[in-house]
mmCIF file of C-alpha atoms in Angstrom:
data_model
loop_
_atom_site.group_PDB
_atom_site.id
_atom_site.type_symbol
_atom_site.label_atom_id
_atom_site.label_comp_id
_atom_site.label_asym_id
_atom_site.label_seq_id
_atom_site.Cartn_x
_atom_site.Cartn_y
_atom_site.Cartn_z
ATOM 1 C CA MET A 1 0.000 0.000 0.000
ATOM 2 C CA SER A 2 1.266 3.423 -0.763
ATOM 3 C CA ASP A 3 0.589 6.913 0.438
ATOM 4 C CA SER A 4 -0.998 8.883 -2.363
ATOM 5 C CA SER A 5 1.714 11.446 -2.193
ATOM 6 C CA GLN A 6 4.391 8.996 -3.244
ATOM 7 C CA ASN A 7 3.783 10.162 -6.761
ATOM 8 C CA ALA A 8 5.604 13.291 -5.622
ATOM 9 C CA ALA A 9 9.369 12.994 -5.797
ATOM 10 C CA ALA A 10 10.118 14.956 -2.656
ATOM 11 C CA PRO A 11 11.633 13.065 0.288
ATOM 12 C CA VAL A 12 9.234 12.127 3.053
ATOM 13 C CA PRO A 13 9.560 14.717 5.819
ATOM 14 C CA SER A 14 9.385 13.787 9.455
ATOM 15 C CA GLY A 15 6.895 15.420 11.742
ATOM 16 C CA LEU A 16 8.561 15.064 15.117
ATOM 17 C CA GLU A 17 11.347 17.284 16.379
ATOM 18 C CA VAL A 18 12.916 17.260 19.824
ATOM 19 C CA ARG A 19 14.763 20.406 20.800
ATOM 20 C CA HIS A 20 16.411 22.254 23.629
ATOM 21 C CA ILE A 21 16.080 25.995 23.934
ATOM 22 C CA GLN A 22 17.878 28.694 25.854
ATOM 23 C CA THR A 23 16.130 29.580 29.096
ATOM 24 C CA ARG A 24 16.669 31.821 32.072
ATOM 25 C CA VAL A 25 15.318 31.898 35.584
ATOM 26 C CA VAL A 26 13.364 35.004 36.515
ATOM 27 C CA GLN A 27 11.523 35.915 39.646
ATOM 28 C CA ARG A 28 7.789 36.426 39.400
ATOM 29 C CA THR A 29 5.171 37.300 41.958
ATOM 30 C CA ILE A 30 2.354 34.761 41.892
ATOM 31 C CA ASP A 31 -0.429 34.942 44.450
ATOM 32 C CA GLY A 32 1.651 37.335 46.503
ATOM 33 C CA LYS A 33 4.668 35.039 46.617
ATOM 34 C CA THR A 34 7.944 35.558 44.804
ATOM 35 C CA VAL A 35 8.896 32.411 42.934
ATOM 36 C CA ASP A 36 11.566 31.426 40.439
ATOM 37 C CA VAL A 37 10.155 30.788 36.974
ATOM 38 C CA VAL A 38 11.970 29.267 34.003
ATOM 39 C CA GLU A 39 11.169 31.134 30.802
ATOM 40 C CA PRO A 40 12.571 31.005 27.269
ATOM 41 C CA VAL A 41 15.100 33.578 26.114
ATOM 42 C CA LEU A 42 13.870 35.260 22.947
ATOM 43 C CA ASP A 43 15.905 36.733 20.110
ATOM 44 C CA GLU A 44 15.331 40.146 18.553
ATOM 45 C CA HIS A 45 12.474 38.714 16.474
ATOM 46 C CA GLY A 46 10.706 37.326 19.518
ATOM 47 C CA ARG A 47 11.634 33.735 18.699
ATOM 48 C CA GLU A 48 13.018 31.139 21.029
ATOM 49 C CA ILE A 49 16.731 30.426 20.708
ATOM 50 C CA VAL A 50 17.201 26.789 19.762
ATOM 51 C CA LEU A 51 20.343 25.192 21.188
ATOM 52 C CA SER A 52 19.890 21.740 19.695
ATOM 53 C CA SER A 53 17.339 20.035 17.511
ATOM 54 C CA VAL A 54 16.902 16.440 16.446
ATOM 55 C CA THR A 55 14.387 15.378 13.832
ATOM 56 C CA VAL A 56 13.024 11.908 14.500
ATOM 57 C CA PRO A 57 12.204 9.728 11.484
ATOM 58 C CA LEU A 58 8.628 8.493 11.362
ATOM 59 C CA ALA A 59 9.831 4.885 11.380
ATOM 60 C CA ILE A 60 11.496 5.464 14.753
ATOM 61 C CA GLU A 61 8.608 7.512 16.127
ATOM 62 C CA ALA A 62 6.352 4.581 15.304
ATOM 63 C CA GLU A 63 8.482 2.266 17.433
ATOM 64 C CA GLY A 64 7.604 4.166 20.573
ATOM 65 C CA ALA A 65 8.730 6.695 23.141
ATOM 66 C CA LYS A 66 11.780 4.763 24.340
ATOM 67 C CA GLU A 67 13.135 4.476 20.818
ATOM 68 C CA ILE A 68 12.526 8.187 20.226
ATOM 69 C CA ALA A 69 14.498 9.087 23.345
ATOM 70 C CA MET A 70 17.281 6.696 22.373
ATOM 71 C CA HIS A 71 17.520 8.169 18.885
ATOM 72 C CA VAL A 72 17.702 11.699 20.260
ATOM 73 C CA ALA A 73 20.364 10.775 22.816
ATOM 74 C CA GLU A 74 22.470 8.895 20.264
ATOM 75 C CA THR A 75 22.228 11.698 17.730
ATOM 76 C CA LEU A 76 23.281 14.345 20.227
ATOM 77 C CA ALA A 77 26.118 12.143 21.497
ATOM 78 C CA TYR A 78 27.310 11.557 17.938
ATOM 79 C CA ARG A 79 27.275 15.265 17.189
ATOM 80 C CA GLU A 80 29.152 16.050 20.382
ATOM 81 C CA ALA A 81 31.790 13.451 19.616
ATOM 82 C CA LYS A 82 32.108 14.700 16.072
ATOM 83 C CA ALA A 83 32.451 18.298 17.195
ATOM 84 C CA SER A 84 35.169 17.415 19.706
ATOM 85 C CA THR A 85 37.159 15.310 17.225
ATOM 86 C CA PRO A 86 37.044 17.187 13.929
ATOM 87 C CA THR A 87 39.610 14.880 12.310
ATOM 88 C CA SER A 88 37.789 11.734 13.335
ATOM 89 C CA SER A 89 37.533 9.047 10.698
ATOM 90 C CA THR A 90 34.154 7.944 12.026
ATOM 91 C CA VAL A 91 31.883 6.863 9.231
ATOM 92 C CA PRO A 92 28.885 9.226 9.145
ATOM 93 C CA THR A 93 25.549 7.684 9.932
ATOM 94 C CA ALA A 94 22.120 8.555 8.717
ATOM 95 C CA ASP A 95 21.680 10.595 11.888
ATOM 96 C CA GLU A 96 24.244 13.040 10.662
ATOM 97 C CA GLY A 97 21.642 14.480 8.380
ATOM 98 C CA ASP A 98 19.627 15.829 11.259
ATOM 99 C CA GLU A 99 19.697 19.568 11.429
ATOM 100 C CA SER A 100 20.651 21.404 14.538
ATOM 101 C CA MET B 1 -28.572 -21.328 28.744
ATOM 102 C CA ASN B 2 -28.082 -18.003 27.006
ATOM 103 C CA GLU B 3 -24.822 -17.151 25.307
ATOM 104 C CA ALA B 4 -22.396 -14.807 27.060
ATOM 105 C CA THR B 5 -23.569 -11.223 26.877
ATOM 106 C CA LYS B 6 -21.768 -8.733 24.671
ATOM 107 C CA LEU B 7 -21.974 -5.401 26.419
ATOM 108 C CA ALA B 8 -22.559 -2.129 24.624
ATOM 109 C CA VAL B 9 -21.062 -0.049 27.397
ATOM 110 C CA LEU B 10 -17.500 -1.353 27.473
ATOM 111 C CA LEU B 11 -14.975 0.059 25.097
ATOM 112 C CA GLY B 12 -11.287 0.578 24.573
ATOM 113 C CA LEU B 13 -8.872 1.846 21.998
ATOM 114 C CA THR B 14 -5.242 1.105 21.370
ATOM 115 C CA GLY B 15 -3.215 2.755 18.662
ATOM 116 C CA LYS B 16 0.276 3.558 17.504
ATOM 117 C CA LEU B 17 1.815 5.255 14.520
ATOM 118 C CA GLU B 18 2.726 3.247 11.456
ATOM 119 C CA GLY B 19 6.290 3.347 10.153
ATOM 120 C CA SER B 20 4.821 3.968 6.718
ATOM 121 C CA TYR B 21 1.294 4.264 5.436
ATOM 122 C CA GLY B 22 -0.606 1.013 5.827
ATOM 123 C CA ALA B 23 2.366 -0.822 7.332
ATOM 124 C CA GLY B 24 0.339 -1.832 10.384
ATOM 125 C CA GLY B 25 2.049 -2.930 13.575
ATOM 126 C CA ALA B 26 1.607 -4.923 16.759
ATOM 127 C CA LEU B 27 -0.470 -3.202 19.419
ATOM 128 C CA LEU B 28 0.108 -3.765 23.111
ATOM 129 C CA PRO B 29 -2.551 -2.838 25.694
ATOM 130 C CA ALA B 30 0.279 -2.089 28.129
ATOM 131 C CA THR B 31 1.822 0.683 26.039
ATOM 132 C CA ASP B 32 -0.585 1.802 23.325
ATOM 133 C CA GLY B 33 -3.749 2.784 25.182
ATOM 134 C CA ILE B 34 -5.784 5.793 24.048
ATOM 135 C CA LEU B 35 -8.319 6.851 26.666
ATOM 136 C CA LEU B 36 -11.682 7.467 25.024
ATOM 137 C CA ALA B 37 -14.356 9.598 26.643
ATOM 138 C CA GLU B 38 -17.355 8.109 24.887
ATOM 139 C CA LEU B 39 -18.334 4.855 23.306
ATOM 140 C CA ALA B 40 -17.272 4.621 19.705
ATOM 141 C CA ASP B 41 -19.452 2.420 17.543
ATOM 142 C CA LEU B 42 -17.409 0.831 14.816
ATOM 143 C CA ASN B 43 -19.034 -0.444 11.682
ATOM 144 C CA GLU B 44 -17.665 -1.755 8.450
ATOM 145 C CA ALA B 45 -18.551 -0.032 5.189
ATOM 146 C CA PHE B 46 -17.700 -0.831 1.610
ATOM 147 C CA VAL B 47 -16.753 1.068 -1.495
ATOM 148 C CA PHE B 48 -18.931 -1.346 -3.495
ATOM 149 C CA ASP B 49 -21.831 -2.838 -1.580
ATOM 150 C CA GLY B 50 -22.400 -5.677 -4.024
ATOM 151 C CA GLN B 51 -25.748 -4.459 -5.298
ATOM 152 C CA ARG B 52 -26.654 -5.404 -8.836
ATOM 153 C CA LYS B 53 -28.762 -3.667 -11.458
ATOM 154 C CA ALA B 54 -32.491 -4.237 -11.456
ATOM 155 C CA PRO B 55 -33.239 -7.495 -13.250
ATOM 156 C CA PRO B 56 -35.068 -7.472 -16.564
ATOM 157 C CA GLY B 57 -38.573 -8.870 -16.828
ATOM 158 C CA THR B 58 -39.473 -8.630 -13.132
ATOM 159 C CA PHE B 59 -40.175 -6.066 -10.459
ATOM 160 C CA GLY B 60 -38.026 -8.053 -8.023
ATOM 161 C CA THR B 61 -34.323 -7.869 -7.292
ATOM 162 C CA GLN B 62 -31.208 -9.949 -7.926
ATOM 163 C CA LYS B 63 -28.887 -11.505 -5.401
ATOM 164 C CA ARG B 64 -25.952 -9.259 -4.542
ATOM 165 C CA VAL B 65 -22.348 -10.222 -5.125
ATOM 166 C CA PRO B 66 -19.839 -9.940 -2.253
ATOM 167 C CA PRO B 67 -18.977 -6.349 -1.369
ATOM 168 C CA LEU B 68 -15.539 -4.884 -2.058
ATOM 169 C CA GLY B 69 -13.207 -2.348 -0.541
ATOM 170 C CA SER B 70 -13.944 -2.420 3.168
ATOM 171 C CA TYR B 71 -13.157 0.461 5.477
ATOM 172 C CA VAL B 72 -14.277 1.828 8.824
ATOM 173 C CA GLU B 73 -15.298 5.320 9.811
ATOM 174 C CA PHE B 74 -15.866 6.291 13.408
ATOM 175 C CA THR B 75 -15.466 9.253 15.718
ATOM 176 C CA GLY B 76 -13.290 8.835 18.776
ATOM 177 C CA LYS B 77 -13.862 11.350 21.564
ATOM 178 C CA THR B 78 -11.309 12.265 24.194
ATOM 179 C CA GLU B 79 -11.153 14.662 27.109
ATOM 180 C CA PRO B 80 -8.028 16.768 26.598
ATOM 181 C CA ARG B 81 -5.677 16.481 29.539
ATOM 182 C CA GLY B 82 -1.981 16.834 29.992
ATOM 183 C CA LEU B 83 0.602 14.240 30.843
ATOM 184 C CA GLY B 84 0.864 15.561 34.384
ATOM 185 C CA LEU B 85 4.652 15.454 34.276
ATOM 186 C CA ALA B 86 7.402 16.998 32.210
ATOM 187 C CA TYR B 87 7.171 16.448 28.474
ATOM 188 C CA GLY B 88 10.163 15.071 26.660
ATOM 189 C CA ALA B 89 11.356 12.728 23.957
ATOM 190 C CA SER B 90 9.978 9.751 25.844
ATOM 191 C CA ALA B 91 7.119 11.583 27.553
ATOM 192 C CA LEU B 92 4.643 12.612 24.900
ATOM 193 C CA HIS B 93 1.128 13.967 25.220
ATOM 194 C CA PRO B 94 -1.636 11.375 25.802
ATOM 195 C CA GLU B 95 -3.220 12.443 22.486
ATOM 196 C CA HIS B 96 0.064 12.474 20.557
ATOM 197 C CA VAL B 97 -0.915 9.672 18.180
ATOM 198 C CA LEU B 98 -4.264 11.333 17.447
ATOM 199 C CA MET B 99 -2.649 14.722 16.868
ATOM 200 C CA ARG B 100 -0.122 13.183 14.503
ATOM 201 C CA ILE B 101 -2.660 11.241 12.415
ATOM 202 C CA SER B 102 -4.749 14.379 12.097
ATOM 203 C CA GLY B 103 -1.912 16.022 10.190
ATOM 204 C CA HIS B 104 0.208 17.855 12.719
ATOM 205 C CA ASP B 105 3.924 18.268 13.132
ATOM 206 C CA ALA B 106 5.105 18.045 16.727
ATOM 207 C CA VAL B 107 7.963 20.003 18.257
ATOM 208 C CA VAL B 108 8.960 18.744 21.684
ATOM 209 C CA THR B 109 10.887 21.171 23.863
ATOM 210 C CA ALA B 110 12.682 19.100 26.468
ATOM 211 C CA THR B 111 14.526 21.881 28.291
ATOM 212 C CA PRO B 112 13.969 21.476 32.054
ATOM 213 C CA GLY B 113 11.381 23.897 33.349
ATOM 214 C CA ALA B 114 10.194 24.868 29.869
ATOM 215 C CA GLU B 115 8.935 21.501 28.636
ATOM 216 C CA LYS B 116 6.153 21.645 26.078
ATOM 217 C CA ILE B 117 4.888 20.171 22.828
ATOM 218 C CA GLU B 118 3.700 22.369 19.981
ATOM 219 C CA TYR B 119 1.464 20.942 17.275
ATOM 220 C CA THR B 120 1.057 22.806 13.992
ATOM 221 C CA PRO B 121 -0.463 21.841 10.634
ATOM 222 C CA GLN B 122 1.781 19.617 8.565
ATOM 223 C CA ALA B 123 2.848 20.963 5.206
ATOM 224 C CA GLY B 124 2.371 17.809 3.162
ATOM 225 C CA PRO B 125 1.761 16.731 0.497
ATOM 226 C CA ASN B 126 3.515 13.608 1.749
ATOM 227 C CA GLY B 127 4.725 12.280 5.053
ATOM 228 C CA PHE B 128 1.398 12.389 6.844
ATOM 229 C CA ALA B 129 1.464 10.046 9.822
ATOM 230 C CA SER B 130 -1.080 7.234 9.997
ATOM 231 C CA ALA B 131 -1.887 4.719 12.685
ATOM 232 C CA VAL B 132 -2.760 1.116 13.306
ATOM 233 C CA LEU B 133 -5.711 0.905 15.694
ATOM 234 C CA GLY B 134 -7.382 -1.721 17.828
ATOM 235 C CA GLY B 135 -10.932 -0.767 18.715
ATOM 236 C CA TYR B 136 -12.757 -2.706 21.433
ATOM 237 C CA SER B 137 -16.480 -2.215 21.092
ATOM 238 C CA ARG B 138 -19.570 -4.321 21.772
ATOM 239 C CA GLY B 139 -17.586 -7.402 22.714
ATOM 240 C CA SER B 140 -15.400 -7.345 19.642
ATOM 241 C CA LEU B 141 -11.923 -6.237 18.645
ATOM 242 C CA TRP B 142 -11.716 -4.308 15.390
ATOM 243 C CA ASN B 143 -8.284 -4.339 13.818
ATOM 244 C CA LEU B 144 -7.726 -1.282 11.655
ATOM 245 C CA LEU B 145 -4.789 0.241 9.848
ATOM 246 C CA ALA B 146 -3.878 3.219 7.660
ATOM 247 C CA ALA B 147 -5.968 5.488 9.889
ATOM 248 C CA TYR B 148 -6.157 9.231 9.353
ATOM 249 C CA ALA B 149 -8.212 11.677 11.404
ATOM 250 C CA ASP B 150 -9.895 15.057 11.208
ATOM 251 C CA TRP B 151 -9.786 17.042 14.470
ATOM 252 C CA THR B 152 -12.532 19.048 16.122
ATOM 253 C CA TRP B 153 -12.660 20.421 19.633
ATOM 254 C CA THR B 154 -15.610 21.859 21.477
ATOM 255 C CA ILE B 155 -16.005 23.859 24.667
ATOM 256 C CA ASP B 156 -19.719 23.933 25.387
ATOM 257 C CA GLY B 157 -20.064 26.089 28.451
ATOM 258 C CA PRO B 158 -18.273 25.490 31.726
ATOM 259 C CA GLY B 159 -17.109 21.901 31.877
ATOM 260 C CA ILE B 160 -14.563 19.626 30.301
ATOM 261 C CA PRO B 161 -13.761 20.350 26.653
ATOM 262 C CA LEU B 162 -14.080 17.518 24.191
ATOM 263 C CA ASN B 163 -11.819 16.516 21.326
ATOM 264 C CA GLU B 164 -13.400 14.625 18.457
ATOM 265 C CA TRP B 165 -11.377 12.630 15.979
ATOM 266 C CA ALA B 166 -13.249 11.638 12.839
ATOM 267 C CA ILE B 167 -11.219 8.602 11.853
ATOM 268 C CA LYS B 168 -11.108 6.808 8.521
ATOM 269 C CA ALA B 169 -9.207 3.548 8.434
ATOM 270 C CA LEU B 170 -8.869 0.363 6.463
ATOM 271 C CA PHE B 171 -10.580 -2.672 7.921
ATOM 272 C CA THR B 172 -8.422 -5.691 8.637
ATOM 273 C CA SER B 173 -10.509 -8.009 10.784
ATOM 274 C CA VAL B 174 -13.014 -8.228 13.623
ATOM 275 C CA ALA B 175 -13.229 -10.952 16.240
ATOM 276 C CA ASP B 176 -14.905 -11.618 19.576
ATOM 277 C CA ALA B 177 -12.827 -10.094 22.337
ATOM 278 C CA GLY B 178 -13.419 -8.515 25.697
ATOM 279 C CA VAL B 179 -11.745 -5.266 26.616
ATOM 280 C CA PRO B 180 -8.320 -6.181 28.024
ATOM 281 C CA ALA B 181 -6.546 -4.405 30.864
ATOM 282 C CA ILE B 182 -5.384 -1.349 28.924
ATOM 283 C CA THR B 183 -2.779 0.940 30.449
ATOM 284 C CA TYR B 184 -3.594 4.518 29.588
ATOM 285 C CA PRO B 185 -1.000 7.294 29.793
ATOM 286 C CA ALA B 186 -1.849 9.865 32.462
ATOM 287 C CA ALA B 187 -4.991 7.962 33.364
ATOM 288 C CA ASN B 188 -5.089 9.623 36.771
ATOM 289 C CA VAL B 189 -4.612 13.165 35.520
ATOM 290 C CA ASP B 190 -7.887 15.057 35.700
ATOM 291 C CA PRO B 191 -8.740 16.983 32.544
ATOM 292 C CA PRO B 192 -8.882 20.731 33.192
ATOM 293 C CA SER B 193 -12.277 22.360 32.980
ATOM 294 C CA ALA B 194 -13.135 25.287 30.787
ATOM 295 C CA ALA B 195 -13.156 28.244 33.124
ATOM 296 C CA ASN B 196 -10.968 31.315 32.949
ATOM 297 C CA ILE B 197 -9.965 30.332 29.432
ATOM 298 C CA LEU B 198 -8.208 33.645 28.792
ATOM 299 C CA PHE B 199 -9.947 34.072 25.444
ATOM 300 C CA THR B 200 -8.488 36.997 23.563
ATOM 301 C CA ILE B 201 -9.387 38.194 20.081
ATOM 302 C CA GLY B 202 -7.776 41.216 18.495
ATOM 303 C CA GLY B 203 -6.341 42.253 21.840
ATOM 304 C CA VAL B 204 -9.747 42.196 23.542
ATOM 305 C CA ALA B 205 -9.720 39.902 26.568
ATOM 306 C CA THR B 206 -12.908 40.977 28.313
ATOM 307 C CA LEU B 207 -15.587 39.320 26.175
ATOM 308 C CA SER B 208 -18.143 37.125 27.885
ATOM 309 C CA VAL B 209 -17.765 33.728 26.209
ATOM 310 C CA LYS B 210 -20.506 31.078 26.118
ATOM 311 C CA LYS B 211 -18.982 28.353 23.994
ATOM 312 C CA ALA B 212 -16.352 27.786 21.340
ATOM 313 C CA GLN B 213 -15.517 25.249 18.692
ATOM 314 C CA PHE B 214 -12.575 24.591 16.397
ATOM 315 C CA LYS B 215 -12.850 22.555 13.230
ATOM 316 C CA GLN B 216 -9.821 21.481 11.257
ATOM 317 C CA ASN B 217 -12.034 20.587 8.245
ATOM 318 C CA ARG B 218 -9.461 18.233 6.802
ATOM 319 C CA THR B 219 -10.356 16.422 3.625
ATOM 320 C CA ILE B 220 -9.744 12.674 3.808
ATOM 321 C CA SER B 221 -10.916 10.967 0.657
ATOM 322 C CA GLN B 222 -10.895 7.398 -0.493
ATOM 323 C CA ARG B 223 -8.474 6.094 -3.068
ATOM 324 C CA LEU B 224 -10.115 3.409 -5.110
ATOM 325 C CA ASN B 225 -7.860 0.781 -6.594
ATOM 326 C CA ILE B 226 -9.493 -1.968 -8.567
ATOM 327 C CA ASN B 227 -6.053 -3.389 -9.194
ATOM 328 C CA ALA B 228 -5.630 -4.348 -5.530
ATOM 329 C CA GLY B 229 -8.684 -5.161 -3.445
ATOM 330 C CA GLY B 230 -10.770 -2.151 -4.401
ATOM 331 C CA HIS B 231 -9.579 0.220 -1.713
ATOM 332 C CA GLY B 232 -6.122 1.743 -1.801
ATOM 333 C CA GLY B 233 -6.314 3.678 1.429
ATOM 334 C CA PHE B 234 -7.050 7.349 1.924
ATOM 335 C CA ASN B 235 -5.782 10.567 0.452
ATOM 336 C CA ILE B 236 -5.242 13.791 2.324
ATOM 337 C CA GLY B 237 -6.592 16.931 0.731
ATOM 338 C CA ARG B 238 -7.030 20.517 1.784
ATOM 339 C CA ARG B 239 -7.779 21.808 5.248
ATOM 340 C CA ASN B 240 -9.923 24.822 6.085
ATOM 341 C CA PRO B 241 -9.602 25.466 9.821
ATOM 342 C CA THR B 242 -12.402 27.498 11.347
ATOM 343 C CA PHE B 243 -13.179 28.739 14.816
ATOM 344 C CA THR B 244 -16.645 29.574 16.093
ATOM 345 C CA VAL B 245 -17.331 31.361 19.331
ATOM 346 C CA THR B 246 -20.534 32.562 20.984
ATOM 347 C CA ILE B 247 -20.179 35.735 23.009
ATOM 348 C CA GLU B 248 -22.485 38.167 24.712
ATOM 349 C CA GLU B 249 -22.970 41.028 22.277
ATOM 350 C CA PRO B 250 -20.432 43.633 23.372
ATOM 351 C CA ALA B 251 -20.433 47.392 22.958
ATOM 352 C CA THR B 252 -19.065 48.272 19.548
ATOM 353 C CA ALA B 253 -16.415 50.324 21.298
ATOM 354 C CA THR B 254 -15.184 47.089 22.833
ATOM 355 C CA TYR B 255 -15.471 44.777 19.845
ATOM 356 C CA ASP B 256 -17.210 45.849 16.654
ATOM 357 C CA ALA B 257 -17.866 42.469 15.111
ATOM 358 C CA ARG B 258 -19.913 43.692 12.155
ATOM 359 C CA THR B 259 -17.290 46.181 11.069
ATOM 360 C CA LYS B 260 -14.643 43.517 11.391
ATOM 361 C CA LYS B 261 -16.707 41.190 9.249
ATOM 362 C CA ARG B 262 -17.270 43.960 6.700
ATOM 363 C CA THR B 263 -13.536 44.554 6.457
ATOM 364 C CA HIS B 264 -12.411 40.960 6.967
ATOM 365 C CA ALA B 265 -10.017 42.205 9.594
ATOM 366 C CA VAL B 266 -7.175 39.856 10.522
ATOM 367 C CA GLU B 267 -6.753 39.388 14.256
ATOM 368 C CA ALA B 268 -4.803 37.224 16.654
ATOM 369 C CA LEU B 269 -6.879 34.753 18.644
ATOM 370 C CA SER B 270 -5.865 32.759 21.694
ATOM 371 C CA LEU B 271 -7.283 30.799 24.585
ATOM 372 C CA GLN B 272 -6.068 28.427 27.252
ATOM 373 C CA VAL B 273 -7.651 25.606 29.208
ATOM 374 C CA GLY B 274 -6.012 24.684 32.496
ATOM 375 C CA SER B 275 -3.521 26.584 34.608
ATOM 376 C CA VAL B 276 -1.383 23.862 36.173
ATOM 377 C CA GLN B 277 1.961 23.137 34.525
ATOM 378 C CA TYR B 278 1.969 19.978 32.388
ATOM 379 C CA ASN B 279 -1.821 20.092 32.290
ATOM 380 C CA ARG B 280 -2.307 23.247 30.239
ATOM 381 C CA ASP B 281 -3.740 23.317 26.736
ATOM 382 C CA LYS B 282 -3.228 26.464 24.689
ATOM 383 C CA PHE B 283 -4.686 27.291 21.300
ATOM 384 C CA THR B 284 -3.511 30.203 19.190
ATOM 385 C CA ALA B 285 -4.396 31.435 15.723
ATOM 386 C CA PRO B 286 -2.426 34.536 14.741
ATOM 387 C CA ASN B 287 -4.436 35.389 11.631
ATOM 388 C CA ALA B 288 -8.115 34.822 12.328
ATOM 389 C CA GLN B 289 -10.484 36.470 9.885
ATOM 390 C CA LEU B 290 -14.086 37.100 10.914
ATOM 391 C CA ILE B 291 -16.312 35.838 8.110
ATOM 392 C CA ASP B 292 -19.729 35.474 9.706
ATOM 393 C CA VAL B 293 -21.685 37.197 12.446
ATOM 394 C CA LYS B 294 -24.998 35.672 13.464
ATOM 395 C CA PRO B 295 -27.256 37.185 16.102
ATOM 396 C CA SER B 296 -28.386 34.716 18.736
ATOM 397 C CA ALA B 297 -29.691 34.828 22.276
ATOM 398 C CA GLU B 298 -29.162 33.152 25.597
ATOM 399 C CA ASN B 299 -32.472 33.572 27.393
ATOM 400 C CA GLU B 300 -32.960 37.365 27.255
ATOM 401 C CA VAL B 301 -29.317 38.181 26.601
ATOM 402 C CA ALA B 302 -28.241 39.173 23.098
ATOM 403 C CA THR B 303 -25.383 37.044 21.898
ATOM 404 C CA LEU B 304 -23.389 36.723 18.705
ATOM 405 C CA ASP B 305 -22.115 33.618 16.970
ATOM 406 C CA LEU B 306 -18.822 34.595 15.393
ATOM 407 C CA THR B 307 -17.146 32.397 12.804
ATOM 408 C CA TYR B 308 -13.507 32.923 11.942
ATOM 409 C CA GLU B 309 -11.427 31.398 9.210
ATOM 410 C CA LEU B 310 -7.907 30.748 10.422
ATOM 411 C CA GLN B 311 -5.460 31.954 7.795
ATOM 412 C CA PRO B 312 -1.724 31.407 7.360
ATOM 413 C CA SER B 313 0.626 34.322 7.960
ATOM 414 C CA THR B 314 1.866 34.200 4.374
ATOM 415 C CA LEU B 315 0.908 32.275 1.292
ATOM 416 C CA GLY B 316 2.038 28.688 1.717
ATOM 417 C CA ALA B 317 2.835 28.932 5.419
ATOM 418 C CA ASN B 318 1.462 26.236 7.721
ATOM 419 C CA ASP B 319 0.832 28.340 10.781
ATOM 420 C CA GLU B 320 -2.930 28.867 10.760
ATOM 421 C CA TYR B 321 -3.151 27.605 14.312
ATOM 422 C CA LYS B 322 -1.058 26.011 17.007
ATOM 423 C CA ARG B 323 -1.875 23.773 19.931
ATOM 424 C CA THR B 324 0.643 23.995 22.750
ATOM 425 C CA VAL B 325 0.560 21.621 25.678
ATOM 426 C CA ASP B 326 2.835 22.522 28.563
#
């Protein structure tokens, strides 16, 4: 069985992204009490500042939450290792294509 | 001795995303539960019902041939509620599968203290997520695959909002089965009620709101295929998201609905259900256009039924609306 849109040549996009954003702790007064609140840091356009982003393929998303978390952790670990060893001869994996 | 009773009041639903459209998958009651709010009656339908032409020479009929191209349509209803704990890569919203098969991208922010999931319309035309479903209804288990959904939510006065998922799926099989012990995510999290929903339209936050409804209006059409079984699954077409709200008729100085309709003014719209972290549900539409104003009444009070079309920010953008759970 095929999705109707397979007659289009474009690659199948994934619809799940897991990201980390820049945050800061600010003090707010709620119900008369001063509490620490975590809030996103925004850029000059009012957008959140994304520190890392991993796009999860649909095939992995379909396997379940544990597999999603594992994929995200492995992708971030791979990127970190790659960034710290720029001359590494590690063979790139499919995960390398994820945008950050 | 009578046969064992099949009960019409017991139901259950399990579901998970398919790796590719129609790929199916194994469902586990321990991990794939979807908590329904109302009984969903499932019934098989056919593209070709087997009926033959009227016979010649008689006013009677002819025997039918077997039907072809079976599918199932049903509406699943859920009470929107949060996960009750921090969202993350392995902690998704209880309605995540339903949001994904109704054509939404999901962005999970896993940063501690700022955890949330944002759902926005998916660009398409390919890559729409589908699901394999197991529907327990009336003493039977319906096995379905290649399921897509069209999303509607309703807030009808103070009370718990309701999400409706008009699902179209391919029929695989049905067999006698009782409802198993299904583990539902966040089963003990109470859904937030609709009170203090912070409804704001065009910067006006003081309107008296009676009820509200969002309709995704997603086209899900059948793909006939007489080269393989008669039914080739479903095709996703256009969406036309609309938002309807009933308010007490305000002073024109506060909100001049008729002028806004006359000018098709574009306004930002937002509301929120719930105030407790990880059990908040926010809906925003940055470019709502008022297209219809109908006078109505609640007892003696003049009210207005306002219908908005939710537009993208620019041609081709997929930002007509956003659901944020945090």
